[in-house]
């Protein structure tokens, strides 16, 4: 899992996250991720897709982000987690 570096609103098309720490791996260069407000007991989650990833060593920028996929809704998140 990775964490957002800052909060995001429901319409952003790029998301900056902290690079993963062992034993976790960074996400692939494009794909689908789940954004959740908690690891163990989430009260909201959202599925996103993204088309690109820029690796800045300690942070990663997901680009071409499409929010609210597979029946979920785009939402505002503070320091949330991506799976």
JSON list of N, CA and C in Angstrom, two decimals:
[
{"chain": "A", "resi": 1, "resn": "UNK", "atom": "N", "xyz": [0.84, -1.19, 0.00]},
{"chain": "A", "resi": 1, "resn": "UNK", "atom": "CA", "xyz": [0.00, 0.00, 0.00]},
{"chain": "A", "resi": 1, "resn": "UNK", "atom": "C", "xyz": [0.87, 1.24, 0.00]},
{"chain": "A", "resi": 2, "resn": "UNK", "atom": "N", "xyz": [0.32, 2.34, -0.47]},
{"chain": "A", "resi": 2, "resn": "UNK", "atom": "CA", "xyz": [1.00, 3.63, -0.51]},
{"chain": "A", "resi": 2, "resn": "UNK", "atom": "C", "xyz": [0.05, 4.68, 0.06]},
{"chain": "A", "resi": 3, "resn": "UNK", "atom": "N", "xyz": [0.59, 5.78, 0.56]},
{"chain": "A", "resi": 3, "resn": "UNK", "atom": "CA", "xyz": [-0.23, 6.84, 1.13]},
{"chain": "A", "resi": 3, "resn": "UNK", "atom": "C", "xyz": [-0.19, 8.07, 0.24]},
{"chain": "A", "resi": 4, "resn": "UNK", "atom": "N", "xyz": [-1.30, 8.82, 0.23]},
{"chain": "A", "resi": 4, "resn": "UNK", "atom": "CA", "xyz": [-1.33, 10.11, -0.44]},
{"chain": "A", "resi": 4, "resn": "UNK", "atom": "C", "xyz": [-0.35, 11.06, 0.25]},
{"chain": "A", "resi": 5, "resn": "UNK", "atom": "N", "xyz": [0.29, 11.94, -0.50]},
{"chain": "A", "resi": 5, "resn": "UNK", "atom": "CA", "xyz": [1.17, 12.93, 0.12]},
{"chain": "A", "resi": 5, "resn": "UNK", "atom": "C", "xyz": [0.38, 14.12, 0.63]},
{"chain": "A", "resi": 6, "resn": "UNK", "atom": "N", "xyz": [-0.76, 14.41, 0.01]},
{"chain": "A", "resi": 6, "resn": "UNK", "atom": "CA", "xyz": [-1.66, 15.48, 0.44]},
{"chain": "A", "resi": 6, "resn": "UNK", "atom": "C", "xyz": [-3.08, 15.03, 0.16]},
{"chain": "A", "resi": 7, "resn": "UNK", "atom": "N", "xyz": [-4.03, 15.74, 0.72]},
{"chain": "A", "resi": 7, "resn": "UNK", "atom": "CA", "xyz": [-5.43, 15.44, 0.43]},
{"chain": "A", "resi": 7, "resn": "UNK", "atom": "C", "xyz": [-5.76, 15.73, -1.02]},
{"chain": "A", "resi": 8, "resn": "UNK", "atom": "N", "xyz": [-6.82, 15.11, -1.52]},
{"chain": "A", "resi": 8, "resn": "UNK", "atom": "CA", "xyz": [-7.27, 15.31, -2.90]},
{"chain": "A", "resi": 8, "resn": "UNK", "atom": "C", "xyz": [-8.76, 15.59, -2.91]},
{"chain": "A", "resi": 9, "resn": "UNK", "atom": "N", "xyz": [-9.22, 16.32, -3.94]},
{"chain": "A", "resi": 9, "resn": "UNK", "atom": "CA", "xyz": [-10.65, 16.52, -4.10]},
{"chain": "A", "resi": 9, "resn": "UNK", "atom": "C", "xyz": [-11.19, 15.51, -5.10]},
{"chain": "A", "resi": 10, "resn": "UNK", "atom": "N", "xyz": [-12.46, 15.57, -5.39]},
{"chain": "A", "resi": 10, "resn": "UNK", "atom": "CA", "xyz": [-13.12, 14.55, -6.21]},
{"chain": "A", "resi": 10, "resn": "UNK", "atom": "C", "xyz": [-12.81, 14.65, -7.70]},
{"chain": "A", "resi": 11, "resn": "UNK", "atom": "N", "xyz": [-12.12, 15.70, -8.14]},
{"chain": "A", "resi": 11, "resn": "UNK", "atom": "CA", "xyz": [-11.93, 15.88, -9.58]},
{"chain": "A", "resi": 11, "resn": "UNK", "atom": "C", "xyz": [-10.48, 15.87, -10.06]},
{"chain": "A", "resi": 12, "resn": "UNK", "atom": "N", "xyz": [-9.51, 15.58, -9.18]},
{"chain": "A", "resi": 12, "resn": "UNK", "atom": "CA", "xyz": [-8.11, 15.59, -9.61]},
{"chain": "A", "resi": 12, "resn": "UNK", "atom": "C", "xyz": [-7.87, 14.51, -10.66]},
{"chain": "A", "resi": 13, "resn": "UNK", "atom": "N", "xyz": [-6.94, 14.78, -11.59]},
{"chain": "A", "resi": 13, "resn": "UNK", "atom": "CA", "xyz": [-6.58, 13.81, -12.62]},
{"chain": "A", "resi": 13, "resn": "UNK", "atom": "C", "xyz": [-5.14, 13.34, -12.48]},
{"chain": "A", "resi": 14, "resn": "UNK", "atom": "N", "xyz": [-4.45, 13.81, -11.45]},
{"chain": "A", "resi": 14, "resn": "UNK", "atom": "CA", "xyz": [-3.14, 13.26, -11.07]},
{"chain": "A", "resi": 14, "resn": "UNK", "atom": "C", "xyz": [-3.09, 13.21, -9.55]},
{"chain": "A", "resi": 15, "resn": "UNK", "atom": "N", "xyz": [-2.44, 12.19, -9.03]},
{"chain": "A", "resi": 15, "resn": "UNK", "atom": "CA", "xyz": [-2.38, 11.96, -7.59]},
{"chain": "A", "resi": 15, "resn": "UNK", "atom": "C", "xyz": [-0.94, 11.66, -7.22]},
{"chain": "A", "resi": 16, "resn": "UNK", "atom": "N", "xyz": [-0.40, 12.38, -6.23]},
{"chain": "A", "resi": 16, "resn": "UNK", "atom": "CA", "xyz": [0.95, 12.14, -5.74]},
{"chain": "A", "resi": 16, "resn": "UNK", "atom": "C", "xyz": [0.87, 11.29, -4.48]},
{"chain": "A", "resi": 17, "resn": "UNK", "atom": "N", "xyz": [1.65, 10.21, -4.48]},
{"chain": "A", "resi": 17, "resn": "UNK", "atom": "CA", "xyz": [1.67, 9.28, -3.34]},
{"chain": "A", "resi": 17, "resn": "UNK", "atom": "C", "xyz": [3.11, 9.06, -2.89]},
{"chain": "A", "resi": 18, "resn": "UNK", "atom": "N", "xyz": [3.28, 8.64, -1.65]},
{"chain": "A", "resi": 18, "resn": "UNK", "atom": "CA", "xyz": [4.60, 8.25, -1.17]},
{"chain": "A", "resi": 18, "resn": "UNK", "atom": "C", "xyz": [4.95, 6.89, -1.76]},
{"chain": "A", "resi": 19, "resn": "UNK", "atom": "N", "xyz": [6.21, 6.69, -2.07]},
{"chain": "A", "resi": 19, "resn": "UNK", "atom": "CA", "xyz": [6.66, 5.39, -2.57]},
{"chain": "A", "resi": 19, "resn": "UNK", "atom": "C", "xyz": [6.43, 4.33, -1.49]},
{"chain": "A", "resi": 20, "resn": "UNK", "atom": "N", "xyz": [6.21, 3.12, -1.90]},
{"chain": "A", "resi": 20, "resn": "UNK", "atom": "CA", "xyz": [5.94, 2.02, -0.98]},
{"chain": "A", "resi": 20, "resn": "UNK", "atom": "C", "xyz": [7.18, 1.70, -0.14]},
{"chain": "A", "resi": 21, "resn": "UNK", "atom": "N", "xyz": [6.92, 1.19, 1.05]},
{"chain": "A", "resi": 21, "resn": "UNK", "atom": "CA", "xyz": [7.98, 0.76, 1.96]},
{"chain": "A", "resi": 21, "resn": "UNK", "atom": "C", "xyz": [7.84, -0.75, 2.12]},
{"chain": "A", "resi": 22, "resn": "UNK", "atom": "N", "xyz": [8.95, -1.45, 2.15]},
{"chain": "A", "resi": 22, "resn": "UNK", "atom": "CA", "xyz": [8.96, -2.91, 2.29]},
{"chain": "A", "resi": 22, "resn": "UNK", "atom": "C", "xyz": [8.08, -3.32, 3.48]},
{"chain": "A", "resi": 23, "resn": "UNK", "atom": "N", "xyz": [7.28, -4.32, 3.35]},
{"chain": "A", "resi": 23, "resn": "UNK", "atom": "CA", "xyz": [7.28, -5.37, 2.34]},
{"chain": "A", "resi": 23, "resn": "UNK", "atom": "C", "xyz": [6.39, -5.08, 1.13]},
{"chain": "A", "resi": 24, "resn": "UNK", "atom": "N", "xyz": [5.84, -3.87, 1.03]},
{"chain": "A", "resi": 24, "resn": "UNK", "atom": "CA", "xyz": [4.96, -3.52, -0.07]},
{"chain": "A", "resi": 24, "resn": "UNK", "atom": "C", "xyz": [5.75, -3.10, -1.30]},
{"chain": "A", "resi": 25, "resn": "UNK", "atom": "N", "xyz": [5.10, -3.15, -2.46]},
{"chain": "A", "resi": 25, "resn": "UNK", "atom": "CA", "xyz": [5.72, -2.75, -3.73]},
{"chain": "A", "resi": 25, "resn": "UNK", "atom": "C", "xyz": [4.99, -1.53, -4.28]},
{"chain": "A", "resi": 26, "resn": "UNK", "atom": "N", "xyz": [5.70, -0.75, -5.09]},
{"chain": "A", "resi": 26, "resn": "UNK", "atom": "CA", "xyz": [5.07, 0.37, -5.79]},
{"chain": "A", "resi": 26, "resn": "UNK", "atom": "C", "xyz": [4.05, -0.17, -6.78]},
{"chain": "A", "resi": 27, "resn": "UNK", "atom": "N", "xyz": [3.04, 0.61, -7.11]},
{"chain": "A", "resi": 27, "resn": "UNK", "atom": "CA", "xyz": [2.06, 0.16, -8.10]},
{"chain": "A", "resi": 27, "resn": "UNK", "atom": "C", "xyz": [2.69, 0.07, -9.49]},
{"chain": "A", "resi": 28, "resn": "UNK", "atom": "N", "xyz": [2.07, -0.67, -10.41]},
{"chain": "A", "resi": 28, "resn": "UNK", "atom": "CA", "xyz": [2.61, -0.77, -11.77]},
{"chain": "A", "resi": 28, "resn": "UNK", "atom": "C", "xyz": [2.50, 0.57, -12.51]},
{"chain": "A", "resi": 29, "resn": "UNK", "atom": "N", "xyz": [3.07, 0.65, -13.70]},
{"chain": "A", "resi": 29, "resn": "UNK", "atom": "CA", "xyz": [3.14, 1.90, -14.46]},
{"chain": "A", "resi": 29, "resn": "UNK", "atom": "C", "xyz": [1.76, 2.38, -14.95]},
{"chain": "A", "resi": 30, "resn": "UNK", "atom": "N", "xyz": [0.78, 1.54, -14.96]},
{"chain": "A", "resi": 30, "resn": "UNK", "atom": "CA", "xyz": [-0.61, 1.92, -15.24]},
{"chain": "A", "resi": 30, "resn": "UNK", "atom": "C", "xyz": [-1.49, 0.84, -14.66]},
{"chain": "A", "resi": 31, "resn": "UNK", "atom": "N", "xyz": [-2.76, 1.17, -14.43]},
{"chain": "A", "resi": 31, "resn": "UNK", "atom": "CA", "xyz": [-3.64, 0.14, -13.89]},
{"chain": "A", "resi": 31, "resn": "UNK", "atom": "C", "xyz": [-4.80, 0.68, -13.10]},
{"chain": "A", "resi": 32, "resn": "UNK", "atom": "N", "xyz": [-5.19, -0.10, -12.10]},
{"chain": "A", "resi": 32, "resn": "UNK", "atom": "CA", "xyz": [-6.38, 0.14, -11.29]},
{"chain": "A", "resi": 32, "resn": "UNK", "atom": "C", "xyz": [-5.97, 0.03, -9.83]},
{"chain": "A", "resi": 33, "resn": "UNK", "atom": "N", "xyz": [-6.44, 0.97, -9.00]},
{"chain": "A", "resi": 33, "resn": "UNK", "atom": "CA", "xyz": [-6.13, 0.96, -7.57]},
{"chain": "A", "resi": 33, "resn": "UNK", "atom": "C", "xyz": [-7.39, 1.27, -6.77]},
{"chain": "A", "resi": 34, "resn": "UNK", "atom": "N", "xyz": [-7.37, 0.89, -5.52]},
{"chain": "A", "resi": 34, "resn": "UNK", "atom": "CA", "xyz": [-8.45, 1.22, -4.60]},
{"chain": "A", "resi": 34, "resn": "UNK", "atom": "C", "xyz": [-7.94, 2.27, -3.62]},
{"chain": "A", "resi": 35, "resn": "UNK", "atom": "N", "xyz": [-8.67, 3.34, -3.49]},
{"chain": "A", "resi": 35, "resn": "UNK", "atom": "CA", "xyz": [-8.38, 4.41, -2.55]},
{"chain": "A", "resi": 35, "resn": "UNK", "atom": "C", "xyz": [-9.32, 4.23, -1.36]},
{"chain": "A", "resi": 36, "resn": "UNK", "atom": "N", "xyz": [-8.76, 4.15, -0.14]},
{"chain": "A", "resi": 36, "resn": "UNK", "atom": "CA", "xyz": [-9.58, 3.93, 1.05]},
{"chain": "A", "resi": 36, "resn": "UNK", "atom": "C", "xyz": [-9.16, 4.89, 2.16]},
{"chain": "A", "resi": 37, "resn": "UNK", "atom": "N", "xyz": [-10.09, 5.20, 3.05]},
{"chain": "A", "resi": 37, "resn": "UNK", "atom": "CA", "xyz": [-9.78, 6.13, 4.13]},
{"chain": "A", "resi": 37, "resn": "UNK", "atom": "C", "xyz": [-9.21, 5.46, 5.37]},
{"chain": "A", "resi": 38, "resn": "UNK", "atom": "N", "xyz": [-9.08, 4.13, 5.36]},
{"chain": "A", "resi": 38, "resn": "UNK", "atom": "CA", "xyz": [-8.53, 3.41, 6.50]},
{"chain": "A", "resi": 38, "resn": "UNK", "atom": "C", "xyz": [-8.06, 2.03, 6.03]},
{"chain": "A", "resi": 39, "resn": "UNK", "atom": "N", "xyz": [-7.03, 1.52, 6.68]},
{"chain": "A", "resi": 39, "resn": "UNK", "atom": "CA", "xyz": [-6.53, 0.19, 6.34]},
{"chain": "A", "resi": 39, "resn": "UNK", "atom": "C", "xyz": [-7.44, -0.91, 6.86]},
{"chain": "A", "resi": 40, "resn": "UNK", "atom": "N", "xyz": [-7.85, -0.80, 8.11]},
{"chain": "A", "resi": 40, "resn": "UNK", "atom": "CA", "xyz": [-8.54, -1.91, 8.76]},
{"chain": "A", "resi": 40, "resn": "UNK", "atom": "C", "xyz": [-10.05, -1.78, 8.81]},
{"chain": "A", "resi": 41, "resn": "UNK", "atom": "N", "xyz": [-10.56, -0.58, 8.80]},
{"chain": "A", "resi": 41, "resn": "UNK", "atom": "CA", "xyz": [-12.01, -0.39, 8.90]},
{"chain": "A", "resi": 41, "resn": "UNK", "atom": "C", "xyz": [-12.43, 0.81, 8.05]},
{"chain": "A", "resi": 42, "resn": "UNK", "atom": "N", "xyz": [-12.31, 0.71, 6.72]},
{"chain": "A", "resi": 42, "resn": "UNK", "atom": "CA", "xyz": [-12.64, 1.87, 5.89]},
{"chain": "A", "resi": 42, "resn": "UNK", "atom": "C", "xyz": [-14.12, 2.21, 5.94]},
{"chain": "A", "resi": 43, "resn": "UNK", "atom": "N", "xyz": [-14.40, 3.52, 5.96]},
{"chain": "A", "resi": 43, "resn": "UNK", "atom": "CA", "xyz": [-15.78, 3.98, 5.90]},
{"chain": "A", "resi": 43, "resn": "UNK", "atom": "C", "xyz": [-16.15, 4.42, 4.49]},
{"chain": "A", "resi": 44, "resn": "UNK", "atom": "N", "xyz": [-15.12, 4.63, 3.64]},
{"chain": "A", "resi": 44, "resn": "UNK", "atom": "CA", "xyz": [-15.37, 4.91, 2.23]},
{"chain": "A", "resi": 44, "resn": "UNK", "atom": "C", "xyz": [-14.19, 4.40, 1.42]},
{"chain": "A", "resi": 45, "resn": "UNK", "atom": "N", "xyz": [-14.48, 4.03, 0.16]},
{"chain": "A", "resi": 45, "resn": "UNK", "atom": "CA", "xyz": [-13.43, 3.62, -0.75]},
{"chain": "A", "resi": 45, "resn": "UNK", "atom": "C", "xyz": [-13.85, 4.00, -2.16]},
{"chain": "A", "resi": 46, "resn": "UNK", "atom": "N", "xyz": [-12.87, 4.03, -3.04]},
{"chain": "A", "resi": 46, "resn": "UNK", "atom": "CA", "xyz": [-13.10, 4.42, -4.43]},
{"chain": "A", "resi": 46, "resn": "UNK", "atom": "C", "xyz": [-12.12, 3.66, -5.31]},
{"chain": "A", "resi": 47, "resn": "UNK", "atom": "N", "xyz": [-12.59, 3.17, -6.43]},
{"chain": "A", "resi": 47, "resn": "UNK", "atom": "CA", "xyz": [-11.72, 2.53, -7.41]},
{"chain": "A", "resi": 47, "resn": "UNK", "atom": "C", "xyz": [-11.34, 3.57, -8.45]},
{"chain": "A", "resi": 48, "resn": "UNK", "atom": "N", "xyz": [-10.03, 3.66, -8.71]},
{"chain": "A", "resi": 48, "resn": "UNK", "atom": "CA", "xyz": [-9.52, 4.59, -9.73]},
{"chain": "A", "resi": 48, "resn": "UNK", "atom": "C", "xyz": [-8.72, 3.81, -10.76]},
{"chain": "A", "resi": 49, "resn": "UNK", "atom": "N", "xyz": [-8.63, 4.36, -11.96]},
{"chain": "A", "resi": 49, "resn": "UNK", "atom": "CA", "xyz": [-7.70, 3.85, -12.96]},
{"chain": "A", "resi": 49, "resn": "UNK", "atom": "C", "xyz": [-6.74, 4.98, -13.30]},
{"chain": "A", "resi": 50, "resn": "UNK", "atom": "N", "xyz": [-5.55, 4.62, -13.78]},
{"chain": "A", "resi": 50, "resn": "UNK", "atom": "CA", "xyz": [-4.56, 5.61, -14.17]},
{"chain": "A", "resi": 50, "resn": "UNK", "atom": "C", "xyz": [-3.76, 5.07, -15.35]},
{"chain": "A", "resi": 51, "resn": "UNK", "atom": "N", "xyz": [-3.26, 5.99, -16.18]},
{"chain": "A", "resi": 51, "resn": "UNK", "atom": "CA", "xyz": [-2.58, 5.58, -17.41]},
{"chain": "A", "resi": 51, "resn": "UNK", "atom": "C", "xyz": [-1.06, 5.75, -17.35]},
{"chain": "A", "resi": 52, "resn": "UNK", "atom": "N", "xyz": [-0.54, 6.44, -16.33]},
{"chain": "A", "resi": 52, "resn": "UNK", "atom": "CA", "xyz": [0.90, 6.64, -16.25]},
{"chain": "A", "resi": 52, "resn": "UNK", "atom": "C", "xyz": [1.36, 6.83, -14.83]},
{"chain": "A", "resi": 53, "resn": "UNK", "atom": "N", "xyz": [2.68, 6.63, -14.62]},
{"chain": "A", "resi": 53, "resn": "UNK", "atom": "CA", "xyz": [3.28, 6.77, -13.30]},
{"chain": "A", "resi": 53, "resn": "UNK", "atom": "C", "xyz": [4.66, 7.38, -13.46]},
{"chain": "A", "resi": 54, "resn": "UNK", "atom": "N", "xyz": [4.93, 8.45, -12.73]},
{"chain": "A", "resi": 54, "resn": "UNK", "atom": "CA", "xyz": [6.26, 9.06, -12.71]},
{"chain": "A", "resi": 54, "resn": "UNK", "atom": "C", "xyz": [6.89, 8.75, -11.37]},
{"chain": "A", "resi": 55, "resn": "UNK", "atom": "N", "xyz": [8.08, 8.14, -11.39]},
{"chain": "A", "resi": 55, "resn": "UNK", "atom": "CA", "xyz": [8.78, 7.74, -10.17]},
{"chain": "A", "resi": 55, "resn": "UNK", "atom": "C", "xyz": [9.81, 8.80, -9.82]},
{"chain": "A", "resi": 56, "resn": "UNK", "atom": "N", "xyz": [9.60, 9.50, -8.72]},
{"chain": "A", "resi": 56, "resn": "UNK", "atom": "CA", "xyz": [10.54, 10.52, -8.22]},
{"chain": "A", "resi": 56, "resn": "UNK", "atom": "C", "xyz": [11.30, 10.01, -7.00]},
{"chain": "A", "resi": 57, "resn": "UNK", "atom": "N", "xyz": [11.54, 8.74, -6.92]},
{"chain": "A", "resi": 57, "resn": "UNK", "atom": "CA", "xyz": [12.25, 8.03, -5.86]},
{"chain": "A", "resi": 57, "resn": "UNK", "atom": "C", "xyz": [11.44, 7.94, -4.57]},
{"chain": "A", "resi": 58, "resn": "UNK", "atom": "N", "xyz": [11.16, 9.05, -3.91]},
{"chain": "A", "resi": 58, "resn": "UNK", "atom": "CA", "xyz": [10.41, 8.99, -2.65]},
{"chain": "A", "resi": 58, "resn": "UNK", "atom": "C", "xyz": [8.92, 9.21, -2.84]},
{"chain": "A", "resi": 59, "resn": "UNK", "atom": "N", "xyz": [8.54, 9.80, -3.99]},
{"chain": "A", "resi": 59, "resn": "UNK", "atom": "CA", "xyz": [7.13, 9.97, -4.31]},
{"chain": "A", "resi": 59, "resn": "UNK", "atom": "C", "xyz": [6.86, 9.45, -5.72]},
{"chain": "A", "resi": 60, "resn": "UNK", "atom": "N", "xyz": [5.61, 9.14, -5.97]},
{"chain": "A", "resi": 60, "resn": "UNK", "atom": "CA", "xyz": [5.16, 8.68, -7.28]},
{"chain": "A", "resi": 60, "resn": "UNK", "atom": "C", "xyz": [3.98, 9.55, -7.69]},
{"chain": "A", "resi": 61, "resn": "UNK", "atom": "N", "xyz": [3.91, 9.90, -8.97]},
{"chain": "A", "resi": 61, "resn": "UNK", "atom": "CA", "xyz": [2.78, 10.68, -9.46]},
{"chain": "A", "resi": 61, "resn": "UNK", "atom": "C", "xyz": [1.98, 9.80, -10.42]},
{"chain": "A", "resi": 62, "resn": "UNK", "atom": "N", "xyz": [0.74, 9.53, -10.05]},
{"chain": "A", "resi": 62, "resn": "UNK", "atom": "CA", "xyz": [-0.17, 8.79, -10.92]},
{"chain": "A", "resi": 62, "resn": "UNK", "atom": "C", "xyz": [-0.82, 9.80, -11.86]},
{"chain": "A", "resi": 63, "resn": "UNK", "atom": "N", "xyz": [-0.75, 9.57, -13.16]},
{"chain": "A", "resi": 63, "resn": "UNK", "atom": "CA", "xyz": [-1.31, 10.50, -14.14]},
{"chain": "A", "resi": 63, "resn": "UNK", "atom": "C", "xyz": [-2.41, 9.82, -14.95]},
{"chain": "A", "resi": 64, "resn": "UNK", "atom": "N", "xyz": [-3.21, 10.65, -15.62]},
{"chain": "A", "resi": 64, "resn": "UNK", "atom": "CA", "xyz": [-4.33, 10.12, -16.40]},
{"chain": "A", "resi": 64, "resn": "UNK", "atom": "C", "xyz": [-5.33, 9.41, -15.52]},
{"chain": "A", "resi": 65, "resn": "UNK", "atom": "N", "xyz": [-5.54, 9.94, -14.31]},
{"chain": "A", "resi": 65, "resn": "UNK", "atom": "CA", "xyz": [-6.41, 9.30, -13.33]},
{"chain": "A", "resi": 65, "resn": "UNK", "atom": "C", "xyz": [-7.88, 9.51, -13.70]},
{"chain": "A", "resi": 66, "resn": "UNK", "atom": "N", "xyz": [-8.63, 8.42, -13.68]},
{"chain": "A", "resi": 66, "resn": "UNK", "atom": "CA", "xyz": [-10.08, 8.47, -13.85]},
{"chain": "A", "resi": 66, "resn": "UNK", "atom": "C", "xyz": [-10.69, 8.00, -12.54]},
{"chain": "A", "resi": 67, "resn": "UNK", "atom": "N", "xyz": [-11.47, 8.87, -11.95]},
{"chain": "A", "resi": 67, "resn": "UNK", "atom": "CA", "xyz": [-12.01, 8.62, -10.62]},
{"chain": "A", "resi": 67, "resn": "UNK", "atom": "C", "xyz": [-13.36, 7.92, -10.70]},
{"chain": "A", "resi": 68, "resn": "UNK", "atom": "N", "xyz": [-13.74, 7.27, -9.59]},
{"chain": "A", "resi": 68, "resn": "UNK", "atom": "CA", "xyz": [-15.09, 6.71, -9.45]},
{"chain": "A", "resi": 68, "resn": "UNK", "atom": "C", "xyz": [-15.41, 5.60, -10.43]},
{"chain": "A", "resi": 69, "resn": "UNK", "atom": "N", "xyz": [-14.54, 4.63, -10.55]},
{"chain": "A", "resi": 69, "resn": "UNK", "atom": "CA", "xyz": [-14.76, 3.52, -11.47]},
{"chain": "A", "resi": 69, "resn": "UNK", "atom": "C", "xyz": [-15.54, 2.39, -10.81]},
{"chain": "A", "resi": 70, "resn": "UNK", "atom": "N", "xyz": [-16.11, 1.52, -11.63]},
{"chain": "A", "resi": 70, "resn": "UNK", "atom": "CA", "xyz": [-16.79, 0.30, -11.20]},
{"chain": "A", "resi": 70, "resn": "UNK", "atom": "C", "xyz": [-17.88, 0.57, -10.15]},
{"chain": "A", "resi": 71, "resn": "UNK", "atom": "N", "xyz": [-18.65, 1.62, -10.37]},
{"chain": "A", "resi": 71, "resn": "UNK", "atom": "CA", "xyz": [-19.77, 1.91, -9.49]},
{"chain": "A", "resi": 71, "resn": "UNK", "atom": "C", "xyz": [-19.42, 2.70, -8.24]},
{"chain": "A", "resi": 72, "resn": "UNK", "atom": "N", "xyz": [-18.15, 3.06, -8.06]},
{"chain": "A", "resi": 72, "resn": "UNK", "atom": "CA", "xyz": [-17.79, 3.89, -6.91]},
{"chain": "A", "resi": 72, "resn": "UNK", "atom": "C", "xyz": [-17.86, 5.36, -7.32]},
{"chain": "A", "resi": 73, "resn": "UNK", "atom": "N", "xyz": [-17.78, 6.26, -6.36]},
{"chain": "A", "resi": 73, "resn": "UNK", "atom": "CA", "xyz": [-17.87, 7.69, -6.64]},
{"chain": "A", "resi": 73, "resn": "UNK", "atom": "C", "xyz": [-16.59, 8.41, -6.27]},
{"chain": "A", "resi": 74, "resn": "UNK", "atom": "N", "xyz": [-16.24, 9.42, -7.07]},
{"chain": "A", "resi": 74, "resn": "UNK", "atom": "CA", "xyz": [-15.11, 10.28, -6.74]},
{"chain": "A", "resi": 74, "resn": "UNK", "atom": "C", "xyz": [-15.44, 11.02, -5.45]},
{"chain": "A", "resi": 75, "resn": "UNK", "atom": "N", "xyz": [-14.45, 11.14, -4.58]},
{"chain": "A", "resi": 75, "resn": "UNK", "atom": "CA", "xyz": [-14.69, 11.76, -3.28]},
{"chain": "A", "resi": 75, "resn": "UNK", "atom": "C", "xyz": [-13.45, 12.54, -2.86]},
{"chain": "A", "resi": 76, "resn": "UNK", "atom": "N", "xyz": [-13.58, 13.29, -1.79]},
{"chain": "A", "resi": 76, "resn": "UNK", "atom": "CA", "xyz": [-12.46, 14.00, -1.20]},
{"chain": "A", "resi": 76, "resn": "UNK", "atom": "C", "xyz": [-11.80, 13.08, -0.17]},
{"chain": "A", "resi": 77, "resn": "UNK", "atom": "N", "xyz": [-10.47, 13.02, -0.21]},
{"chain": "A", "resi": 77, "resn": "UNK", "atom": "CA", "xyz": [-9.71, 12.20, 0.74]},
{"chain": "A", "resi": 77, "resn": "UNK", "atom": "C", "xyz": [-8.60, 13.03, 1.33]},
{"chain": "A", "resi": 78, "resn": "UNK", "atom": "N", "xyz": [-8.31, 12.79, 2.57]},
{"chain": "A", "resi": 78, "resn": "UNK", "atom": "CA", "xyz": [-7.17, 13.42, 3.22]},
{"chain": "A", "resi": 78, "resn": "UNK", "atom": "C", "xyz": [-5.97, 12.51, 3.01]},
{"chain": "A", "resi": 79, "resn": "UNK", "atom": "N", "xyz": [-5.28, 12.12, 4.02]},
{"chain": "A", "resi": 79, "resn": "UNK", "atom": "CA", "xyz": [-4.11, 11.26, 3.87]},
{"chain": "A", "resi": 79, "resn": "UNK", "atom": "C", "xyz": [-4.57, 9.81, 3.85]},
{"chain": "A", "resi": 80, "resn": "UNK", "atom": "N", "xyz": [-5.04, 9.35, 2.70]},
{"chain": "A", "resi": 80, "resn": "UNK", "atom": "CA", "xyz": [-5.63, 8.04, 2.55]},
{"chain": "A", "resi": 80, "resn": "UNK", "atom": "C", "xyz": [-4.62, 7.04, 1.98]},
{"chain": "A", "resi": 81, "resn": "UNK", "atom": "N", "xyz": [-5.05, 5.82, 1.85]},
{"chain": "A", "resi": 81, "resn": "UNK", "atom": "CA", "xyz": [-4.22, 4.73, 1.37]},
{"chain": "A", "resi": 81, "resn": "UNK", "atom": "C", "xyz": [-4.67, 4.23, 0.02]},
{"chain": "A", "resi": 82, "resn": "UNK", "atom": "N", "xyz": [-3.71, 3.78, -0.78]},
{"chain": "A", "resi": 82, "resn": "UNK", "atom": "CA", "xyz": [-4.01, 3.16, -2.08]},
{"chain": "A", "resi": 82, "resn": "UNK", "atom": "C", "xyz": [-3.59, 1.70, -2.01]},
{"chain": "A", "resi": 83, "resn": "UNK", "atom": "N", "xyz": [-4.43, 0.83, -2.56]},
{"chain": "A", "resi": 83, "resn": "UNK", "atom": "CA", "xyz": [-4.12, -0.60, -2.60]},
{"chain": "A", "resi": 83, "resn": "UNK", "atom": "C", "xyz": [-4.12, -1.10, -4.02]}
]
